[in-house]
Amino acid sequence: MKIAVAGGTGVVGRKVVEEVARAGHEAVVLSRSNVDLTTGEGLDEALSGCEAVIDVSNGPAWTREEVERFFTAATTHLLDAAERAGVRHLVALSIVGADEVDLDYYFGKRRQEALVAAGRVPWTVLKATQFFEFPEQVLSQATGPVARVPAMLSQPVATEDVATRLVELAAGEPQGFAPPIAGPERLRVADMARQLVARRGDDLRVEEAEDGPAGLATGGLTPKGEYTEGKRTYAEYLASVGG
């Protein structure tokens, strides 16, 4: 099967491309170097002959207005081009709890989900929890000796496990909203960040913020009900991070 991967050069996208090949399919990488999702330029040529599309694209900005604009344009063009190409299945990656917690980026994901669900291409949406790389992204924003991280309970998942599930779904029949995927353990992001700092041998001090969006601290971004459990643990991920 020929599977197009939108956002195929990103953190998750690279893993998806690897998994597509490992599963015996052919990957077509859609990135800013060969297509423009916001205008549709290059999509018709890139999707020619593709049976499935996995969308793990990511907006270049994080404000609500910018991220809603990106996902509206990108998803619309991707759906239109997929329909013209005769794509039989579009799989989009979203975020567990994005419909409950009011962060700017999540409004964009809500828009993406709504467009996919209303589109004419058979579809599946897989919602995932935060990736193991999330604490590193938070720590990278620290500008002094102290890093303040969100008061947040997470059930983090390995990008490899998400990639495997996305490819499994793409090769199967459309499911609509599939059971979400999450890791095998619930952890506070502050504790994950402290473990990462210790692993790296940094002097950075991690403090958990006392406030934040409603629901984050109490598990608003963790799955409720049935979900697919990833195999890898955060400890296994840390063991792969250079000290």
C-alpha angles and dihedrals in degrees: 000000000000110000125186116212115204108206089020095160097054129097093276096026094063090053091048092052090051091048093048089057093043090054090054099256131121117251124213109196115216111196139144089273094067108016139031109216092188092061102021092238112157096007099110092054094043095050096047108128095004117138096190140022126206112198114204094146119147131208118247093227137040108215115110095243094048097044093047089050092050097048093043092054098036096046094045093051093043093051093047093049092045090053092050090049093050094243108179098202137024118192118194126192116223137164131268109244095012088127092054108039116065104222118145095243092051093061086063092051090050089054091049093050092049093051093048092049092049095044128104096237115092105253152191127194118202116194117203134188123237116303125243087252092064098092090052090053090051093048092050088068093061113113099183142025092294126064116199111205129188120274091244139150111210139178096209123202135201116254088226091059091048091049092051092051094047092054092046090053094046091054092050136060122296112270106182105221104009122202106280124249125235138162126264097257141043115233137170112245091228090058091048089051092050091051090050092049090050091049091053094043093235125160091221114128116218121213126181114231115243095219139034144132114331113266099022097099095047100048103275089148096050123094123267118205124351119009142158112255119221118228102223125081129215090245089058090050092050090051088061093051115093114250 
